[in-house]
Coordinates of N, CA and C in Angstrom, one line a residue:
X1095 N -19.7 -1.1 13.0 CA -18.5 -1.3 14.1 C -17.3 -0.6 13.8
X1096 N -16.9 0.3 14.3 CA -15.8 0.4 14.2 C -14.5 0.1 14.6
X1097 N -13.7 -0.1 13.8 CA -12.2 -0.9 14.2 C -11.5 -0.2 15.3
X1098 N -10.7 -0.8 16.4 CA -9.9 0.3 17.6 C -8.7 0.1 16.9
X1099 N -8.8 0.0 16.1 CA -7.0 0.3 15.1 C -6.8 1.5 14.8
X1100 N -5.3 2.4 14.9 CA -5.8 3.4 14.9 C -5.0 3.6 13.1
X1101 N -5.5 4.4 13.1 CA -5.6 5.0 11.2 C -4.4 5.8 11.3
X1102 N -4.3 5.7 9.9 CA -2.4 6.1 9.6 C -2.6 7.6 8.2
X1103 N -1.7 8.5 8.8 CA -1.7 9.4 7.8 C -1.0 9.5 6.7
X1104 N -0.7 10.0 5.6 CA -0.4 9.8 4.4 C 1.2 9.8 4.8
X1105 N 1.9 10.9 5.8 CA 3.0 10.7 6.1 C 3.4 9.1 6.7
X1106 N 2.9 8.8 7.9 CA 2.8 7.5 7.7 C 3.2 6.9 7.4
X1107 N 1.6 6.2 6.2 CA 2.3 5.2 5.5 C 3.6 5.7 4.7
X1108 N 4.0 7.1 4.2 CA 5.3 7.5 3.3 C 6.5 6.9 3.8
X1109 N 6.4 7.0 5.6 CA 7.3 6.4 6.5 C 7.6 5.0 6.2
X1110 N 6.3 3.9 6.6 CA 6.3 2.6 6.8 C 7.1 2.0 5.3
X1111 N 6.2 2.8 4.1 CA 7.2 2.1 2.8 C 8.4 2.8 2.1
X1112 N 8.6 3.4 3.2 CA 9.8 4.0 2.5 C 9.7 5.2 1.3
X1113 N 8.6 5.7 1.1 CA 8.1 5.9 -0.2 C 7.9 7.4 0.3
X1114 N 7.8 8.3 -1.3 CA 7.8 9.8 -0.9 C 6.2 9.8 -0.2
X1115 N 6.1 11.4 0.0 CA 4.7 11.2 0.3 C 3.9 12.3 -1.3
X1116 N 4.2 12.4 -2.4 CA 3.9 12.4 -3.5 C 3.5 11.2 -4.1
X1117 N 4.3 10.6 -3.5 CA 4.4 8.5 -4.3 C 2.9 7.8 -3.2
X1118 N 2.5 8.0 -2.4 CA 1.6 7.7 -1.8 C 0.3 8.4 -2.5
X1119 N 0.4 9.2 -2.5 CA -1.2 10.4 -3.0 C -1.1 9.6 -4.6
X1120 N 0.1 9.2 -5.4 CA -0.3 9.0 -6.5 C -0.7 7.8 -6.6
X1121 N -0.2 6.7 -5.3 CA -0.9 5.5 -5.1 C -2.3 5.6 -5.6
X1122 N -3.0 6.4 -4.4 CA -4.2 6.4 -3.9 C -4.8 6.9 -5.4
X1123 N -4.1 8.3 -5.8 CA -4.9 8.6 -7.2 C -5.1 7.5 -8.3
X1124 N -4.7 6.2 -8.6 CA -4.4 5.0 -9.3 C -5.1 3.9 -8.7
X1125 N -5.4 4.1 -7.4 CA -6.6 3.2 -7.2 C -5.8 1.8 -6.8
X1126 N -4.8 1.9 -6.5 CA -3.9 0.8 -6.1 C -3.7 0.5 -4.8
X1127 N -3.8 1.9 -3.4 CA -3.5 1.8 -2.3 C -5.2 2.5 -1.8
X1128 N -5.3 0.8 -0.7 CA -7.1 1.9 -0.7 C -6.8 2.8 0.2
X1129 N -7.6 4.0 0.2 CA -7.4 4.8 1.4 C -8.9 5.3 2.0
X1130 N -9.4 5.8 3.0 CA -10.3 6.8 3.2 C -10.2 8.0 3.1
X1131 N -11.2 8.6 2.7 CA -11.6 9.9 2.7 C -13.0 10.4 3.8
X1132 N -11.7 10.9 5.0 CA -12.5 11.3 5.7 C -13.5 12.4 5.7
X1133 N -12.1 13.4 5.2 CA -13.0 14.9 4.7 C -12.2 15.0 3.2
X1134 N -13.3 16.4 2.5 CA -12.9 16.5 1.6 C -11.1 17.2 1.7
X1135 N -10.4 17.2 0.1 CA -9.0 17.7 0.5 C -8.4 16.1 0.7
X1136 N -6.7 17.0 0.1 CA -5.6 16.1 0.9 C -5.4 15.6 2.3
X1137 N -5.8 16.5 2.9 CA -5.8 16.0 4.6 C -6.7 15.3 5.1
X1138 N -7.4 14.8 5.0 CA -8.3 14.2 5.0 C -8.5 12.5 5.0
X1139 N -7.8 12.5 4.1 CA -7.0 11.0 4.4 C -6.1 10.3 5.2
X1140 N -6.7 8.7 5.1 CA -6.4 8.3 6.1 C -6.4 6.3 5.8
X1141 N -5.7 6.0 6.3 CA -5.2 4.7 5.5 C -5.2 3.7 7.2
X1142 N -5.9 2.2 7.0 CA -6.3 1.7 7.8 C -4.6 0.3 7.6
X1143 N -3.7 0.2 8.9 CA -3.1 -0.7 8.4 C -3.2 -2.3 7.9
X1144 N -4.0 -2.9 7.9 CA -4.0 -3.5 7.3 C -4.3 -3.7 5.8
X1145 N -4.9 -2.4 5.4 CA -4.6 -1.9 3.7 C -3.5 -1.7 3.4
X1146 N -2.6 -1.0 4.3 CA -0.8 -0.9 3.9 C -0.8 -2.4 3.8
X1147 N -0.7 -3.4 4.8 CA -0.2 -4.4 4.1 C -0.2 -4.8 3.2
X1148 N -1.8 -5.3 3.2 CA -2.1 -6.1 2.2 C -1.4 -5.5 0.5
X1149 N -1.2 -4.5 0.8 CA -0.7 -3.3 -0.2 C 0.5 -3.9 -0.7
X1150 N 1.3 -4.2 0.6 CA 2.7 -4.9 0.1 C 2.7 -6.0 0.3
X1151 N 1.4 -6.4 0.4 CA 1.3 -8.3 -0.1 C 1.6 -8.4 -1.5
X1152 N 0.4 -7.2 -2.3 CA 0.4 -7.9 -3.4 C 1.8 -7.3 -4.4
X1153 N 2.6 -6.8 -3.7 CA 3.8 -6.3 -4.6 C 5.0 -7.1 -4.7
X1154 N 4.2 -7.9 -3.7 CA 5.7 -9.6 -3.8 C 5.7 -9.8 -4.9
X1155 N 7.5 -10.0 -5.5 CA 7.3 -10.9 -6.6 C 8.3 -12.1 -6.3
X1156 N 8.1 -13.3 -6.8 CA 8.7 -14.3 -6.6 C 9.1 -14.6 -7.2
X1157 N 10.7 -15.1 -7.3 CA 11.7 -15.4 -8.4 C 10.7 -16.9 -9.2
X1158 N 11.4 -16.6 -9.6 CA 11.0 -18.2 -11.0 C 11.0 -19.3 -10.5
X1159 N 10.5 -20.7 -10.7 CA 11.4 -22.0 -10.7 C 11.9 -22.2 -11.8
X1160 N 13.7 -22.4 -11.2 CA 14.2 -22.9 -12.3 C 13.9 -24.4 -12.8
X1161 N 13.7 -24.1 -14.4 CA 13.2 -24.6 -15.4 C 13.6 -26.1 -15.8
X1162 N 13.4 -27.0 -15.4 CA 14.2 -28.8 -15.5 C 15.1 -28.2 -17.1
X1163 N 15.9 -28.6 -16.9 CA 16.4 -28.7 -18.2 C 16.6 -30.4 -19.0
X1164 N 16.5 -30.3 -20.4 CA 16.6 -31.6 -20.3 C 17.6 -32.3 -21.5
X1165 N 17.9 -33.6 -21.4 CA 18.9 -33.9 -21.6 C 19.1 -34.6 -22.7
X1166 N 19.6 -34.6 -23.7 CA 19.3 -35.2 -24.8 C 20.5 -36.8 -24.8

């Protein structure tokens, strides 16, 4: 069954992530961002919003917990 959520274009993903279009293509090429290839060529690439959100979550860097200081 096809999801009712609207697929995103490369330009829309670039806008959402504040990246260049070429950076989005690079993420796709490196298989870091899940994409759908609907037709051959670059114009046929689309993205599910949930996959874009998953990518953003995977980029999260949390600060390290402060290490307890030992007192002598």
